[in-house]
Amino acid sequence: MSRHTPDRSDEHFVDTQPFDPWDKEELSPAQEKYFLASQWKLIWWRLKQHRLALISLIILAIMYSAIFIVEFLAPYAQESRDSQNIHHPPQGIHLFDDGSFVGPFTYGTDFSIDMETLKPIYTPNPEKIDRLRFLCSGDKYEFWGLFDASLHLVCPAKDGTLFLLGTDRLGRDMFSRIIYGARISLTIGLVGIAVSFVLGVLIGGAAGYFGGWVDSCVQRVIEVIRSLPEIPLWMALSAALPVTWSPVLIYFGITIILGLIDWTGLARAVRSKFLALREEDYALAARLTGATPKRIIARHLLPNFASHLIASVTLSIPNMILGETALSFLGLGLRPPVTSWGVLLNEAQNINAVAVYPWLMLPVVPVIIVVLAFNFLGDGLRDAADPYKN
Amino acid sequence: MIDILRVRDLEVEFVTPHMRTRAVDKVSFRIGAQQTVALVGESGSGKTTISQAIMGILPKSARVAGGSIVFADPKKPGTRVDIAMLSANSAEMRAIRGGSISMIFQEPMSSLSPIHTVGDQICEAVRLHQKVGASEARNLAREMLELVGFPNAKSALRTYPFELSGGLRQRAMIAMALVCRPALLVADEPTTALDVTIQAQTLRLIKDLQQNLKMSVLLITHDLGVVANMADHMVVVYNGRVVERGKTEDIFINPGHAYTRSLLQAVPHFDMAPGERLTPLRDIKPRTDGLLTLVDKFDRKMARLEQQANAGPKHARMGPVAGHSTRDGVHGGAGADANSPPNYSADQANTGPDGAEPVNRRLSEGMRGEAVLAVSHLSKSFPVRKSGWFGMDERRIEAVSDVSLTVGRGECVGLVGESGCGKTTLSKLIMRAMAPDSGSILFRGESGQMTELVGLDEDRLAPYRKRIQFVFQDPFSSLNPRMTVQDLISEPMLIHGVGTSAYRRKMVLELMEVVGLDPRFLNRYPHSFSGGQRQRIGIARALCLRPDLLILDEPTSALDVSVQAQILNLLKDLQRDLNLTYLFISHNLAVIDYMADRIAVMCAGRIVESAPRASLFRNPAHPYTQALLNAVPYADLDHPLDFSKIIDGKCSDPAAWPTPFTVDRMSSPPMVQLAEDHFVRMSRPDYQEIAV
C-alpha cells in the first residue's frame, strides 16, 4: 500500500457547520402531510399522476352518472318510431346558415328513393332550418318507470328531426337508443363482476390461504373452466335460460352466466397475492402473536391487497361488457325490447345493411371507449395499488 | 503524485414531482494512485449517489447540479476527463465505465446474470473494452478467475452463478469488474451481505488484487471495522455533506467532528468494560416507570383473581400441569449426562418459596435464573426436492439438529451464527411457527410450571403465544403498512382480549414513551418512520403483552450503526428496568458480546460451543468460534485483521473441522463440558487436555 508524501489531499478537513443529529427527524409540512396520509390517500395521489387513467376515470364517471338520467338526455324516447325517416343518415348540427349566426340547428331533409336499389335517399334542404330546442318538452317517457315526464335536454324543432347518429330500419333514433343501451351495457358488467368478485375472492382466498390439496383442486377446476371455449359455453348456458323469462330475468341470467365464467382470472389473482402476502413478516408476526386465520385474513391480508383487487376488477369489467355485447350480437343474450349496445349491434349483422347504412355500426364506438377507459384506469390503479413501492 | 480522481464541489439533486432534494451537497475529495479511500456514512447520507455520479449511472430523477469529477486515466497519461460533464450514454463514458472505472455491488446474486455462464459474463466485459478475439478473451477471463482465487478456473468458466457459493459468486463478480484492469475500483458495500468469515476473505482479496493490479479503490461502507482495515483515507459524509476528511489514522485517533466521534463510539467492540455503554448519535431515554406501575397494578389484579379462583376449581386445573412437572424432572435427570446446558434446579429450589407469593412475582429479583425456556435435543429438517417427477426422490436438509438451550429469567442468551446456520429456524421452532421433528421445548407458563410446547395445537398454544414475543429482523416488512401505529401496537392486546379499550390506549401511550417515540406519532402509518423508529415500534408491540421471553432475531442488522447503538441501549435499559428475558440472535459477534450474558455459537444447524460471554471470547475452544473471532474487523487501528489467519474455503463446513470436532456421517460428537458453563461439541472424552 503506497502512502505518498503529504500534500493538500492529506490534510485533515473538519466541517465547521453546526451539527444537530436530531434535525434529520424534523419534518417539512409536505412530509408531515405525506406521513399522515392513509393508504387510500397515497393511492389517490399516485393515480392523479397517471394522466391517461385520470382522463379515463373522468370519462367513466360522466358515463356512469349519465345512466341515471338517460330519459332526460336522449332526444327521443326509447321506442319512438318515425316511419317517415327509416334508415335516415346522421345529421350534423350547424351554427351558421349562409354566413349568419342562427344558433344550433339541423337542416331538414327531402326524401326520395333510388328506384334501382330501393335505397331511401335523404337530401338536406337548406330552406328548412330546424332550430334545436333545449330543456324542452318532447317524447313522453316514464322516468325509471316511476312517473311520466316529457322533459328532454334537447329536442328537435317541432316537425323537425334530430338524428345525430341516424335511424334504424324502424326509424328509431340511434343516438337515443345508444344512450338507453348504456344503462344496460354499463351495469351488466358491474352485476356480473359482483358475482365473479365474490366467487373469485372466496375461492381464490381459500386456495391461497389453505394451500395444499384445496389449492390443487381449485387450480385444476380453474384450468378446466379456462380451457373450455368461451363462446360455445356461453351459448349453451344462455340457451338453457327459458324463453318464457321476462327480459329483466334474462338480463340477470346473463350476468350470472358471465360471472360464473369470469371468476377464474380473479381467483388466480387473489390466490397469488395471498401466497405472496402470507409470507410477509407482518402476517407471520400476527400469527405468532396468536391471531386466528380469520383475523389475519381480514385485518392483514385483505387490506393489503384490496387495492390490487380493485385494479384487477377494473381490468375485468371490460371483459364483461364485451361478453354481453358478443352474446347479444349473436342473438343469445339480451333480446329486444331490451336495448343494449349488443342488441343494437345485432341489427348490424347483415353485411348488406352495414354496407348501405354504415351508421348501424356506431354502437361499437361507445363499447370501444368504455373498454379502453376501463383498461387505462385499471393500468393506472395497478401502478398505484402499492403506494409503498419506490 | 497525480490523483486518479478529483471530486470537487459535487452537487447532485433529485427532482421528483413533489419536491427537489439535494442528495449530495458540495462534496470534494480526491483519490490518489493506488490509494484506498473509504466513503463512510449512514444509509441516506448520499454515499451511494456519489458513487453513481462517478460511474455515470445516476437514476433518471437525479442530475448533477454542479461541481466536477475529474478523472485522470493513468493508462492515457496527460488526459483528464470531467465525468460530470459527460452524458451517461456517450461513447466516452461507456469506455470509462467498466474499462477504467469498475464497480462491484453489494448483492453478488443479483449482480450476475443467472442465465449466462461466469465465463461468458467475464468475456463480455473484456470484449466490450478491448479488441480481442474470443479465445484470447477466454484466456484473460481464466487468468482473472485464477487471480481472484478460483480453485479450478478453467472449469469455473463454464459454471452458472447458481452453482457457486456466495463467496465464490462475489469473487466471480470481482473478476468481472477487474478483468479490464481498471484504474479505479468502486466497491459499494462489497461485504455487507456476506458472512463475517467470507467478508474477511473478500477484504483480503481486494487488498491483494489492489497491489497486483496497481489500482485505486473507492470503498463505500458503513462499517468502520472494514474502514480501519482497508482504507488509507476516509471521507465521512452526513446528509450529503462531507463532515470530515483525512488520513484514516488521523481520524481514528483524533476525530474532529461530532458525527465522526459518535460513529466511533456507537460501534460495539470486544474491549468494552463491563457496564460500559455505547453512545448513540441520537440517544433516547426510555421512561419505564409508568409501565412498571401498570405492571404492578396488573399483577395485583391477577393475584386477586387467582385468590378468587383458588377457592374452587383451581386444583382441578392444576392436574395436567403436575404431570408436566414430573416430565421436567425426568429431563433434569437426563441433563446430567453432560449433554444438556446448565442446570437450574438448584436455583429453582431457592426460588421455590417466592413462587408462593404471586404479587410482583415477575419483578422479584429472587426469581432471576429460574429457567424460562429449556430446549433440548431439538431437530428439524426440510425436504429438498432433488429430482423425480412427483418429488419421490426426496432429500432432507437438517436445518436444526440436536439443539439444547436454556434461557433463565432476566438473562440474555445470545445465539450467534452465520446465515443459513439455522438460527432463525430455531427461533421459529421455539415460537412454534413450525413443528420440530423431534426434541422438546419446555416453557414456564403463567402457572409457574414448565410446560411442553411440542405437540400443542394452536388453541392450547394461545396462552404461550402471549408469553413469548418476537422482534423481527426487517423493520420494513414486519409492520403491516396499512395499519396505524396505534393499531399496530395494540393488536396483540386485542387478539388476546387484554384490558378494555381505555386500558389498551393508555398502554400504547406508555409504550410509545418506553421506546422513546413521540405519542403524537400514534396516527401515523409505518411508511413515515425510519428503520430505527420502526424497530422501536416493533419492540413496543412485542412488549405490550408483558411477555416472559422476548426472542430478538437480528433486531439491528438492518440498521445503521448509530441507530443500532440506540436500539441496543434501549433493549438493555428495558431488560434492566422490566426484568425482561431475551434470546438474542445475531450474526454480529460484537453485538452479541455487548448484549448477552451467555452465548451459544451455532453452525450448520448445531450449537458447537456455548459459554458465558467472558470465557467464550477469552478462550474459544471450537475451531469455528475461533475462525469467527479472527474474522471480525475491529474499528480500531491497533487491532488490524490478521489476514494470514483467515482460512480460505469453508470454515463453516462441519466435515472440514479438525478431528476432535469433526461432524459428518461417521461421527456426531455430543456437547462436552470444558469448564463450568462452557460446553463444546467434540468427540474426545479426554477434553481436559485442550481445555486451557
Coordinates of N, CA and C in Angstrom, one line a residue, chain B residues 207-273:
Chain B
K207 N -7.6 -6.4 -1.2 CA -6.3 -5.8 -0.9 C -5.2 -6.4 -1.7
D208 N -5.2 -7.7 -1.9 CA -4.2 -8.4 -2.7 C -4.3 -7.9 -4.1
L209 N -5.5 -7.9 -4.7 CA -5.7 -7.5 -6.1 C -5.2 -6.1 -6.3
Q210 N -5.5 -5.2 -5.3 CA -5.1 -3.8 -5.5 C -3.6 -3.7 -5.7
Q211 N -2.9 -4.5 -4.9 CA -1.4 -4.5 -5.1 C -1.0 -5.0 -6.4
N212 N -1.6 -6.2 -6.8 CA -1.2 -6.8 -8.0 C -1.5 -5.9 -9.2
L213 N -2.7 -5.3 -9.2 CA -3.1 -4.6 -10.4 C -2.9 -3.1 -10.3
K214 N -2.3 -2.7 -9.2 CA -1.9 -1.3 -9.0 C -3.1 -0.4 -9.3
M215 N -4.2 -0.6 -8.6 CA -5.3 0.2 -8.9 C -5.7 1.0 -7.6
S216 N -6.6 2.0 -7.7 CA -7.1 2.7 -6.6 C -8.5 2.1 -6.3
V217 N -8.9 2.2 -5.0 CA -10.2 1.7 -4.6 C -11.0 2.8 -3.9
L218 N -12.2 2.9 -4.3 CA -13.1 3.8 -3.6 C -14.1 2.8 -2.8
L219 N -14.0 2.8 -1.5 CA -14.7 1.8 -0.8 C -15.9 2.5 -0.1
I220 N -17.1 2.1 -0.4 CA -18.2 2.7 0.2 C -18.8 1.8 1.2
T221 N -18.8 2.2 2.5 CA -19.2 1.3 3.5 C -19.8 2.1 4.7
H222 N -20.5 1.4 5.6 CA -20.9 2.0 6.8 C -20.2 1.4 8.0
D223 N -19.3 0.4 7.6 CA -18.7 -0.4 8.7 C -17.3 0.1 9.0
L224 N -17.2 0.7 10.1 CA -15.9 1.3 10.5 C -14.8 0.2 10.7
G225 N -15.2 -1.0 11.0 CA -14.2 -2.1 11.1 C -13.6 -2.3 9.8
V226 N -14.4 -2.3 8.7 CA -13.8 -2.5 7.4 C -12.9 -1.3 7.0
V227 N -13.4 -0.1 7.4 CA -12.6 1.1 7.0 C -11.2 1.0 7.7
A228 N -11.2 0.6 9.0 CA -9.9 0.6 9.7 C -8.9 -0.4 9.1
N229 N -9.5 -1.4 8.5 CA -8.6 -2.5 7.9 C -8.2 -2.2 6.5
M230 N -8.9 -1.4 5.8 CA -8.7 -1.3 4.4 C -8.2 0.1 3.9
A231 N -8.7 1.2 4.5 CA -8.5 2.5 3.9 C -7.3 3.2 4.3
D232 N -6.7 4.0 3.3 CA -5.7 4.9 3.7 C -6.3 6.3 4.1
H233 N -7.3 6.6 3.3 CA -8.0 7.9 3.6 C -9.5 7.6 3.9
M234 N -10.1 8.5 4.6 CA -11.5 8.3 4.7 C -12.3 9.6 4.6
V235 N -13.5 9.5 4.0 CA -14.3 10.7 3.8 C -15.6 10.4 4.6
V236 N -16.0 11.1 5.6 CA -17.2 10.9 6.3 C -18.3 11.8 5.7
V237 N -19.4 11.2 5.3 CA -20.5 12.0 4.7 C -21.7 11.9 5.7
Y238 N -22.3 13.0 5.8 CA -23.6 13.0 6.6 C -24.5 13.9 5.9
N239 N -25.7 13.4 5.6 CA -26.7 14.3 5.0 C -26.3 14.9 3.7
G240 N -25.5 14.2 2.9 CA -25.0 14.7 1.7 C -23.8 15.7 1.7
R241 N -23.3 15.9 2.9 CA -22.1 16.8 3.1 C -21.0 16.0 3.6
V242 N -19.8 16.5 3.2 CA -18.6 15.9 3.9 C -18.4 16.5 5.2
V243 N -18.4 15.8 6.3 CA -18.2 16.4 7.6 C -16.8 16.2 8.1
E244 N -16.1 15.2 7.5 CA -14.7 15.1 7.9 C -14.0 14.3 6.9
R245 N -12.7 14.6 6.6 CA -12.0 14.0 5.6 C -10.5 14.0 6.0
G246 N -9.8 12.9 5.8 CA -8.4 12.9 6.1 C -7.9 11.5 6.1
K247 N -6.6 11.4 6.6 CA -6.0 10.1 6.7 C -6.8 9.3 7.8
T248 N -6.8 8.0 7.5 CA -7.6 7.1 8.4 C -7.1 7.2 9.8
E249 N -5.8 7.1 9.9 CA -5.3 7.1 11.3 C -5.5 8.5 12.0
D250 N -5.4 9.6 11.3 CA -5.7 10.9 11.9 C -7.2 10.9 12.4
I251 N -8.1 10.4 11.6 CA -9.5 10.5 12.0 C -9.8 9.5 13.2
F252 N -9.2 8.3 13.1 CA -9.5 7.4 14.2 C -8.9 7.8 15.5
I253 N -7.7 8.4 15.4 CA -7.0 8.8 16.7 C -7.6 10.1 17.2
N254 N -7.9 11.0 16.2 CA -8.4 12.3 16.7 C -9.6 12.8 15.8
P255 N -10.7 12.2 16.1 CA -11.9 12.5 15.2 C -12.3 14.0 15.6
G256 N -12.4 14.8 14.5 CA -12.7 16.2 14.7 C -14.1 16.6 14.8
H257 N -14.9 15.8 14.1 CA -16.3 16.2 14.0 C -17.2 15.4 15.0
A258 N -18.2 16.0 15.5 CA -19.1 15.3 16.5 C -19.7 14.1 15.9
Y259 N -20.0 14.1 14.6 CA -20.6 13.0 14.0 C -19.7 11.8 13.9
T260 N -18.4 12.1 13.5 CA -17.4 11.0 13.4 C -17.2 10.4 14.8
R261 N -17.1 11.3 15.8 CA -16.9 10.8 17.2 C -18.0 9.9 17.6
S262 N -19.3 10.3 17.3 CA -20.4 9.5 17.7 C -20.4 8.2 17.0
L263 N -20.0 8.2 15.7 CA -20.0 7.0 14.9 C -19.0 6.0 15.6
L264 N -17.8 6.5 16.0 CA -16.8 5.6 16.5 C -17.3 5.1 17.9
Q265 N -18.0 5.9 18.6 CA -18.4 5.4 19.9 C -19.7 4.5 19.9
A266 N -20.3 4.5 18.7 CA -21.5 3.7 18.6 C -21.3 2.3 18.2
V267 N -20.0 1.9 17.8 CA -19.7 0.6 17.4 C -19.4 -0.3 18.6
P268 N -20.1 -1.3 18.9 CA -19.7 -2.2 20.0 C -18.4 -2.9 19.6
H269 N -17.5 -3.0 20.6 CA -16.2 -3.7 20.4 C -16.0 -4.6 21.6
F270 N -15.0 -5.5 21.4 CA -14.8 -6.6 22.4 C -14.1 -6.1 23.7
D271 N -13.5 -4.9 23.6 CA -12.7 -4.5 24.8 C -13.5 -3.6 25.7
M272 N -14.8 -3.7 25.6 CA -15.6 -2.8 26.5 C -15.6 -3.3 27.9
A273 N -15.5 -2.4 28.8 CA -15.6 -2.7 30.2 C -17.0 -3.1 30.6

